[in-house]
Amino acid sequence: MRFSQKLVTTMLLVIAAFFSVGGGVLVNGSFSDRMESAGQQEQEIHAMLCGMVEDRYLTANGQGETIDNAFWQDAGSRVAANGGAQSMALSRNEECLYAIGADLPLTGIQTAETALTSGSSMLRRSGSRVIRYYRSALLGGITLDSAFDVTEIYNARDKSLRRFLVLEGAVILGAAAVIWLISRRLTRPLALLTAASTRMAAGDYALRTNIQTGDEIGLLSEAFDKMAQAVQEKIAALELSVRQRDDFVGAFTHELKTPMTGIIGYSDLLRSMQPDPDEQRQAAGAIFREARRLESLSGKLLQLMGLDDTPVECVPVPLETVLRAAVQAAEPARNGCTIETDAAGAVLCGDADLYTDLFLNLLTNAARACHDGQVIRAVCTSVSEDQAVIEVQDHGCGIPADQLERVTEPFYMVDKSRSRRQGGSGLGLTLCRRIAETFGGSLVIHSTVGQGTTVVVTLPLARKEADQ
């Protein structure tokens, strides 16, 4: 059973229960009031009849009249005529002396189970009619019984009950229609949420409900939309991650293919032929270069994987020590360029080896882009409370603007032929950016073709340095 059907059924049961109780109390109360009012009138009439019989008896006794059965029959007829009695009987020792009204079965009310005692009343059914009896003991050993037809009161009650049942049926039918419409309106947002969740499960993560009701259902819709937004963002992030991994694997495979092809070709030349010494040296040199390139590629790849999988420890690292080590390591790749450094006394928070790799890659890239005699500068331009800004600047060939945002992607090279010729792998700037981000820093590249490139690296300062 659907929720709307349960709601309609429950509401109808509640309405029917309360309506039935209320109607029953109302009809029964009206019936009781009418019976009580009729009873008071009947008791007054019965008391009047009793008084008239006793007055007749006292008058006759005072005048010396004979008190016998004929007297009581005469007294009964006179009282009935003057008192307006419809049903009345005088009896003595269960012997009926006088009776008026066919609906007064004296023998019936004198049975052992329903004996009517003096001063009491009793309701009895006689066929389709309801009779109320009264009995009183009078002077002279006489008992006066009177009966009153209250069938009309019972019929009125039955008519009221029938009218009430018809009214209740009409009210319940009308209430069922109204409640059904209201329940449809109230549960419609729930149906929309159910349909939306089904569509989301089928892959429609961009779906939003946007239900504005100003109540708990509206809050549920808002929470559902926030959940849908979070799910969509997570799915997009997962898809991007998978796509990046696929691109990375594809690019890495491609980068491996080129040096491996060269190594296999030159080694096959040395294996299958007898080249002259110059050709042997060229082949061995080519194999050596390609092997070194593979070594550089695998080393940087391992470094990137290590940054992902291995937690790093932050310790105070003097920037001057890092720059000095990076300049010494970049000596073979300087290309006749001059490297100037200025640490400004900054003490970084991080790992000395990783920071050395970062600036070594930046200085090596700068040297590859420059010509003999040009100056490369690696200087700390500003030191704030919690970070230092270091710029590595060259005046080389520069990077085109449309490729500037992609130079930190794995294996991306602006000039592939020149980069491979110089031993590049396309992982240097990627590694630099990841090292900076690992310690909460950043790396931004500014470049103009023909004027040079400036790499701005922001790194955290050691806490002691910041406190000073």
Coordinates of C-alpha atoms in Angstrom, one line a residue:
M1 CA 0.0 0.0 0.0
R2 CA 1.3 3.4 -1.0
F3 CA 1.9 6.1 1.6
S4 CA -0.9 8.3 0.3
Q5 CA -3.3 5.4 0.6
K6 CA -2.2 4.7 4.1
L7 CA -2.6 8.4 4.9
V8 CA -6.2 8.5 3.5
T9 CA -7.2 5.2 5.2
T10 CA -5.8 6.4 8.6
M11 CA -7.5 9.8 8.4
L12 CA -10.8 8.2 7.4
L13 CA -10.7 5.8 10.3
V14 CA -9.9 8.6 12.7
I15 CA -12.7 10.8 11.3
A16 CA -15.2 7.8 11.3
A17 CA -14.3 6.9 14.9
F18 CA -14.6 10.5 16.3
F19 CA -17.8 11.2 14.2
S20 CA -19.4 7.9 15.4
V21 CA -18.6 8.6 19.0
G22 CA -19.7 12.2 18.8
G23 CA -22.9 11.3 16.9
G24 CA -23.7 8.5 19.3
V25 CA -23.3 10.8 22.3
L26 CA -25.4 13.5 20.6
V27 CA -28.3 11.1 19.6
N28 CA -28.3 9.3 22.9
G29 CA -28.2 12.5 24.8
S30 CA -31.2 13.8 22.9
F31 CA -33.0 10.5 23.5
S32 CA -32.3 10.5 27.2
D33 CA -33.5 14.1 27.5
R34 CA -36.8 13.3 25.8
M35 CA -37.3 10.2 27.9
E36 CA -36.6 12.1 31.1
S37 CA -38.9 14.9 30.1
A38 CA -41.7 12.4 29.2
G39 CA -41.1 10.5 32.4
Q40 CA -41.6 13.7 34.5
Q41 CA -44.9 14.4 32.7
E42 CA -46.0 10.7 33.1
Q43 CA -45.1 10.7 36.8
E44 CA -47.1 13.9 37.3
I45 CA -50.1 12.3 35.6
H46 CA -49.8 9.1 37.6
A47 CA -49.5 11.1 40.8
M48 CA -52.6 13.1 39.9
L49 CA -54.5 9.9 39.2
C50 CA -53.4 8.5 42.5
G51 CA -54.6 11.6 44.3
M52 CA -58.0 11.6 42.6
V53 CA -58.6 8.0 43.6
E54 CA -57.6 8.6 47.2
D55 CA -59.8 11.7 47.3
R56 CA -62.7 9.7 46.1
Y57 CA -62.1 7.0 48.7
L58 CA -61.8 9.5 51.5
T59 CA -64.9 11.3 50.5
A60 CA -66.9 8.1 50.2
N61 CA -65.6 6.8 53.5
G62 CA -66.5 10.1 55.3
Q63 CA -70.0 9.9 53.9
G64 CA -70.4 6.4 54.9
E65 CA -70.7 4.9 51.5
T66 CA -70.1 1.2 51.0
I67 CA -66.6 0.4 49.8
D68 CA -66.8 -2.6 47.6
N69 CA -65.7 -3.7 44.2
A70 CA -68.5 -1.8 42.5
F71 CA -67.3 1.3 44.3
W72 CA -63.7 0.9 43.0
Q73 CA -64.9 0.3 39.5
D74 CA -67.0 3.4 39.6
A75 CA -64.2 5.4 41.1
G76 CA -61.8 4.1 38.4
S77 CA -64.1 5.1 35.6
R78 CA -64.7 8.6 37.1
V79 CA -61.0 9.2 37.6
A80 CA -60.1 8.0 34.1
A81 CA -62.8 10.2 32.6
N82 CA -61.8 13.3 34.6
G83 CA -58.0 12.7 34.7
G84 CA -57.7 12.0 31.0
A85 CA -56.0 8.7 31.6
Q86 CA -55.5 6.6 28.4
S87 CA -54.3 3.4 30.2
M88 CA -55.0 2.9 33.9
A89 CA -56.0 0.0 36.2
L90 CA -57.2 -0.5 39.8
S91 CA -56.5 -3.9 41.4
R92 CA -56.6 -5.6 44.8
N93 CA -54.8 -8.8 45.6
E94 CA -53.9 -9.1 41.9
E95 CA -57.7 -9.0 41.0
C96 CA -58.4 -6.3 38.4
L97 CA -61.2 -4.1 39.5
Y98 CA -61.1 -1.6 36.7
A99 CA -59.0 -1.2 33.6
I100 CA -58.9 1.2 30.7
G101 CA -56.6 0.9 27.7
A102 CA -55.8 -2.3 25.7
D103 CA -52.0 -1.8 26.2
L104 CA -52.0 -2.5 29.9
P105 CA -51.2 -6.3 30.4
L106 CA -51.4 -6.4 34.1
T107 CA -50.7 -10.1 34.3
G108 CA -47.5 -9.6 32.3
I109 CA -46.0 -7.0 34.7
Q110 CA -46.7 -9.2 37.6
T111 CA -44.5 -12.1 36.6
A112 CA -41.7 -13.1 39.0
E113 CA -38.9 -11.7 36.9
T114 CA -40.4 -8.4 36.0
A115 CA -42.7 -7.7 39.0
L116 CA -43.4 -4.0 39.3
T117 CA -43.3 -2.9 42.9
S118 CA -45.2 0.0 44.4
G119 CA -43.6 3.4 43.7
S120 CA -41.5 2.1 40.7
S121 CA -41.7 2.2 37.0
M122 CA -40.8 -0.3 34.2
L123 CA -40.3 -0.3 30.4
R124 CA -41.8 -3.3 28.5
R125 CA -42.2 -4.0 24.8
S126 CA -45.6 -5.0 23.6
G127 CA -45.3 -6.1 20.0
S128 CA -43.9 -3.1 18.1
R129 CA -44.7 -0.7 20.9
V130 CA -42.8 0.3 24.0
I131 CA -44.8 0.9 27.2
R132 CA -43.7 2.5 30.4
Y133 CA -45.6 1.3 33.6
Y134 CA -46.0 3.0 37.0
R135 CA -47.5 1.4 40.1
S136 CA -48.5 2.9 43.4
A137 CA -50.2 1.4 46.5
L138 CA -53.3 3.5 47.6
L139 CA -55.6 3.6 50.6
G140 CA -58.0 0.7 51.0
G141 CA -55.5 -1.9 49.8
I142 CA -55.9 -0.7 46.2
T143 CA -53.0 -0.7 43.7
L144 CA -53.1 1.8 40.8
D145 CA -51.2 1.0 37.6
S146 CA -50.8 3.4 34.7
A147 CA -49.1 2.9 31.4
F148 CA -47.7 5.4 28.8
D149 CA -46.8 4.7 25.2
V150 CA -43.2 6.0 24.6
T151 CA -42.9 4.3 21.2
E152 CA -42.7 7.6 19.4
I153 CA -39.6 8.6 21.4
Y154 CA -37.9 5.4 20.4
N155 CA -38.9 5.8 16.8
A156 CA -37.6 9.4 16.8
R157 CA -34.3 8.0 18.2
D158 CA -34.1 5.4 15.4
K159 CA -34.8 8.1 12.8
S160 CA -32.1 10.3 14.2
L161 CA -29.7 7.3 14.1
R162 CA -30.6 6.6 10.4
R163 CA -30.2 10.3 9.5
F164 CA -26.9 10.4 11.3
L165 CA -25.6 7.2 9.5
V166 CA -26.5 8.7 6.2
L167 CA -24.8 12.0 7.2
E168 CA -21.7 10.1 8.4
G169 CA -21.5 8.2 5.1
A170 CA -21.8 11.4 3.1
V171 CA -19.2 13.1 5.3
I172 CA -16.8 10.2 5.1
L173 CA -17.1 10.1 1.3
G174 CA -16.5 13.8 1.0
A175 CA -13.6 13.6 3.4
A176 CA -12.1 10.7 1.5
A177 CA -12.1 12.8 -1.7
V178 CA -10.7 15.9 0.0
I179 CA -8.0 13.9 1.9
W180 CA -7.1 12.0 -1.2
L181 CA -6.4 15.3 -3.1
I182 CA -4.5 16.8 -0.1
S183 CA -2.5 13.6 0.3
R184 CA -1.6 13.6 -3.4
R185 CA -0.4 17.2 -3.1
L186 CA 1.5 16.5 0.1
T187 CA 3.2 13.3 -1.2
R188 CA 3.9 14.6 -4.6
P189 CA 7.4 16.0 -3.5
L190 CA 8.2 12.6 -2.1
A191 CA 7.3 11.0 -5.4
L192 CA 9.6 13.6 -7.1
L193 CA 12.4 12.7 -4.7
T194 CA 11.9 9.0 -5.4
A195 CA 12.0 9.5 -9.1
A196 CA 15.1 11.7 -8.8
S197 CA 16.9 9.1 -6.7
T198 CA 16.0 6.5 -9.3
R199 CA 17.4 8.6 -12.1
M200 CA 20.5 9.4 -10.1
A201 CA 21.1 5.7 -9.5
A202 CA 20.8 5.3 -13.3
G203 CA 23.6 7.8 -13.8
D204 CA 21.9 11.2 -14.1
Y205 CA 24.0 13.0 -11.5
A206 CA 23.2 16.5 -12.8
L207 CA 19.5 16.1 -11.7
R208 CA 18.2 18.5 -9.0
T209 CA 14.8 18.5 -7.4
N210 CA 14.6 22.2 -6.4
I211 CA 11.5 21.7 -4.3
Q212 CA 10.5 24.8 -2.4
T213 CA 7.8 24.0 0.2
G214 CA 9.1 25.9 3.2
D215 CA 8.7 22.8 5.5
E216 CA 10.5 19.6 6.3
I217 CA 10.1 18.2 2.8
G218 CA 11.7 21.4 1.4
L219 CA 14.6 20.8 3.8
L220 CA 14.8 17.2 2.6
S221 CA 14.9 18.4 -1.0
E222 CA 17.7 20.8 -0.2
A223 CA 19.7 18.1 1.6
F224 CA 19.0 15.8 -1.4
D225 CA 20.3 18.4 -3.9
K226 CA 23.4 19.0 -1.7
M227 CA 24.0 15.2 -1.7
A228 CA 23.5 15.1 -5.5
Q229 CA 26.0 17.9 -5.9
A230 CA 28.5 16.2 -3.7
V231 CA 28.0 12.9 -5.6
Q232 CA 28.4 14.7 -8.9
E233 CA 31.6 16.3 -7.8
K234 CA 33.0 13.1 -6.5
I235 CA 32.1 11.2 -9.7
A236 CA 33.7 14.0 -11.8
A237 CA 36.8 13.9 -9.6
L238 CA 37.0 10.1 -10.0
E239 CA 36.4 10.4 -13.8
L240 CA 39.1 13.1 -13.9
S241 CA 41.5 10.9 -11.9
V242 CA 40.9 7.9 -14.1
R243 CA 41.4 10.0 -17.2
Q244 CA 44.6 11.5 -15.8
R245 CA 45.9 8.1 -14.9
D246 CA 45.1 6.8 -18.4
D247 CA 46.8 9.9 -19.9
F248 CA 49.7 9.4 -17.6
V249 CA 50.1 5.7 -18.5
G250 CA 49.7 6.5 -22.2
A251 CA 52.2 9.3 -22.1
F252 CA 54.7 7.2 -20.0
T253 CA 54.4 4.3 -22.4
H254 CA 55.0 6.7 -25.3
E255 CA 58.0 8.2 -23.6
L256 CA 59.5 4.8 -22.9
K257 CA 59.0 3.7 -26.4
T258 CA 61.3 6.3 -28.0
P259 CA 64.5 5.6 -26.0
M260 CA 63.8 1.9 -26.0
T261 CA 63.5 2.0 -29.8
G262 CA 66.8 3.8 -30.1
I263 CA 68.5 1.4 -27.6
I264 CA 67.2 -1.6 -29.4
G265 CA 68.2 -0.3 -32.9
Y266 CA 71.7 0.7 -31.9
S267 CA 72.3 -2.5 -29.9
D268 CA 71.1 -4.6 -32.8
L269 CA 73.5 -2.6 -35.1
L270 CA 76.4 -3.5 -32.8
R271 CA 75.2 -7.1 -32.4
S272 CA 74.5 -8.0 -36.1
M273 CA 77.1 -5.9 -37.9
Q274 CA 80.8 -5.0 -37.7
P275 CA 80.7 -1.1 -37.8
D276 CA 83.9 0.9 -37.9
P277 CA 85.1 2.5 -34.6
D278 CA 83.4 5.9 -35.3
E279 CA 80.0 4.2 -35.8
Q280 CA 80.6 2.1 -32.7
R281 CA 81.3 5.2 -30.7
Q282 CA 78.2 6.9 -32.1
A283 CA 76.0 3.8 -31.4
A284 CA 77.4 3.4 -27.9
G285 CA 77.0 7.1 -27.2
A286 CA 73.3 7.0 -28.4
I287 CA 72.7 3.9 -26.2
F288 CA 74.3 5.7 -23.3
R289 CA 72.2 8.9 -23.8
E290 CA 69.0 7.0 -24.1
A291 CA 69.8 4.8 -21.1
R292 CA 70.5 8.0 -19.0
R293 CA 67.2 9.4 -20.3
L294 CA 65.4 6.3 -19.1
E295 CA 67.2 6.5 -15.8
S296 CA 66.1 10.1 -15.4
L297 CA 62.6 9.3 -16.4
S298 CA 62.3 6.4 -14.0
G299 CA 63.9 8.3 -11.2
K300 CA 61.5 11.2 -11.5
L301 CA 58.6 8.8 -11.8
L302 CA 59.6 7.1 -8.6
Q303 CA 59.9 10.5 -6.9
L304 CA 56.3 11.4 -8.0
M305 CA 55.0 8.0 -6.7
G306 CA 56.9 8.5 -3.5
L307 CA 55.3 11.9 -2.9
D308 CA 51.9 10.2 -3.3
D309 CA 52.6 7.2 -1.0
T310 CA 55.1 8.3 1.5
P311 CA 54.4 10.9 4.2
V312 CA 57.1 13.6 4.4
E313 CA 58.5 15.2 7.6
C314 CA 58.8 18.9 7.9
V315 CA 62.1 20.2 9.5
P316 CA 63.8 23.6 9.4
V317 CA 65.8 23.8 6.1
P318 CA 68.0 26.9 5.4
L319 CA 67.2 28.2 1.9
E320 CA 70.8 29.1 1.3
T321 CA 71.9 25.5 1.8
V322 CA 69.2 24.3 -0.6
L323 CA 70.2 26.8 -3.3
R324 CA 73.9 26.1 -2.9
A325 CA 73.3 22.3 -3.3
A326 CA 71.0 22.8 -6.3
V327 CA 73.6 25.1 -8.0
Q328 CA 76.4 22.5 -7.5
A329 CA 74.2 19.7 -8.9
A330 CA 73.2 21.8 -11.9
E331 CA 76.8 22.6 -12.8
P332 CA 77.0 20.0 -15.7
A333 CA 73.9 21.5 -17.3
R334 CA 74.8 25.2 -16.9
N335 CA 75.5 25.7 -20.6
G336 CA 77.9 28.5 -19.8
C337 CA 75.2 30.4 -18.0
T338 CA 75.9 32.3 -14.7
I339 CA 73.6 31.4 -11.7
E340 CA 73.1 34.1 -9.0
T341 CA 71.4 33.2 -5.7
D342 CA 70.1 35.2 -2.7
A343 CA 68.4 33.3 0.2
A344 CA 67.7 36.4 2.3
G345 CA 68.3 34.4 5.4
A346 CA 65.0 32.4 5.0
V347 CA 64.7 29.1 6.8
L348 CA 62.1 26.8 5.1
C349 CA 59.9 24.1 6.7
G350 CA 60.2 20.9 4.7
D351 CA 62.7 18.3 3.4
A352 CA 66.1 19.4 2.2
D353 CA 66.5 16.7 -0.5
L354 CA 63.1 17.4 -2.0
Y355 CA 63.7 21.2 -2.0
T356 CA 67.1 20.6 -3.7
D357 CA 65.4 18.5 -6.4
L358 CA 62.8 21.3 -6.9
F359 CA 65.4 24.0 -7.5
L360 CA 67.7 21.7 -9.4
N361 CA 64.9 21.0 -11.9
L362 CA 64.1 24.8 -12.2
L363 CA 67.8 25.7 -12.7
T364 CA 68.3 22.9 -15.2
N365 CA 65.2 24.0 -17.2
A366 CA 66.4 27.6 -17.1
A367 CA 69.8 26.6 -18.4
R368 CA 68.4 24.6 -21.2
A369 CA 66.3 27.7 -22.3
C370 CA 69.3 30.1 -22.2
H371 CA 72.4 30.8 -24.2
D372 CA 76.0 31.0 -23.2
G373 CA 76.8 34.0 -21.0
Q374 CA 73.2 34.7 -19.9
V375 CA 72.4 35.1 -16.2
I376 CA 70.0 32.9 -14.2
R377 CA 68.7 34.3 -10.9
A378 CA 67.3 32.3 -8.0
V379 CA 66.5 34.8 -5.3
C380 CA 64.1 35.1 -2.3
T381 CA 62.1 38.2 -3.1
S382 CA 59.9 38.4 0.1
V383 CA 59.6 36.8 3.5
S384 CA 56.2 37.1 5.3
E385 CA 55.2 35.7 8.7
D386 CA 54.7 32.2 7.5
Q387 CA 56.0 31.9 3.9
A388 CA 58.8 32.8 1.6
V389 CA 58.6 33.7 -2.1
I390 CA 61.5 32.5 -4.3
E391 CA 61.8 33.4 -7.9
V392 CA 63.9 31.5 -10.5
Q393 CA 64.3 33.9 -13.5
D394 CA 66.0 33.4 -16.9
H395 CA 66.2 35.4 -20.1
G396 CA 65.9 32.5 -22.5
C397 CA 63.5 31.6 -25.3
G398 CA 60.3 31.7 -23.1
I399 CA 57.1 29.7 -23.3
P400 CA 54.1 30.5 -25.5
A401 CA 51.1 31.7 -23.6
D402 CA 48.8 29.0 -25.0
Q403 CA 51.1 26.3 -23.6
L404 CA 51.9 28.0 -20.3
E405 CA 49.1 26.2 -18.3
R406 CA 50.2 22.7 -19.6
V407 CA 53.9 22.8 -18.8
T408 CA 53.3 21.2 -15.4
E409 CA 51.4 18.3 -16.9
P410 CA 53.3 15.0 -16.8
F411 CA 55.4 14.4 -20.0
Y412 CA 54.3 17.6 -21.6
M413 CA 57.2 19.4 -23.5
V414 CA 57.0 22.7 -25.3
D415 CA 59.8 21.7 -27.8
K416 CA 59.8 17.9 -27.7
S417 CA 62.8 17.5 -30.1
R418 CA 65.0 19.9 -28.2
S419 CA 63.9 18.5 -24.8
R420 CA 64.7 15.0 -25.8
R421 CA 68.0 16.0 -27.3
Q422 CA 68.9 17.7 -24.0
G423 CA 67.8 14.6 -22.0
G424 CA 64.4 16.0 -20.8
S425 CA 61.5 13.8 -19.8
G426 CA 58.6 16.2 -19.4
L427 CA 58.3 15.4 -15.7
G428 CA 60.6 18.1 -14.2
L429 CA 58.0 20.9 -13.7
T430 CA 55.4 18.3 -12.7
L431 CA 57.7 17.1 -9.9
C432 CA 58.5 20.7 -8.9
R433 CA 54.8 21.6 -8.5
R434 CA 54.0 18.4 -6.6
I435 CA 56.9 19.0 -4.2
A436 CA 55.7 22.6 -3.5
E437 CA 52.1 21.4 -3.0
T438 CA 53.2 18.6 -0.7
F439 CA 54.5 21.1 1.9
G440 CA 51.5 23.5 1.4
G441 CA 53.2 25.8 -1.1
S442 CA 52.6 26.7 -4.7
L443 CA 54.3 27.1 -8.0
V444 CA 53.4 29.8 -10.6
I445 CA 55.0 30.3 -14.0
H446 CA 55.2 33.7 -15.9
S447 CA 56.8 33.7 -19.3
T448 CA 57.1 35.8 -22.4
V449 CA 58.4 34.4 -25.7
G450 CA 61.8 35.8 -26.5
Q451 CA 62.2 37.5 -23.1
G452 CA 62.4 34.7 -20.6
T453 CA 60.6 32.9 -17.9
T454 CA 60.1 33.5 -14.2
V455 CA 59.0 30.7 -11.9
V456 CA 57.5 31.9 -8.6
V457 CA 57.7 29.4 -5.8
T458 CA 56.0 30.0 -2.5
L459 CA 57.1 27.7 0.4
P460 CA 56.3 27.7 4.1
L461 CA 58.8 29.0 6.7
A462 CA 59.9 27.1 9.7
R463 CA 57.9 28.0 12.8
K464 CA 61.0 29.3 14.6
E465 CA 61.8 31.5 11.7
A466 CA 58.2 32.8 11.6
D467 CA 58.3 33.6 15.3
Q468 CA 61.4 35.6 15.0

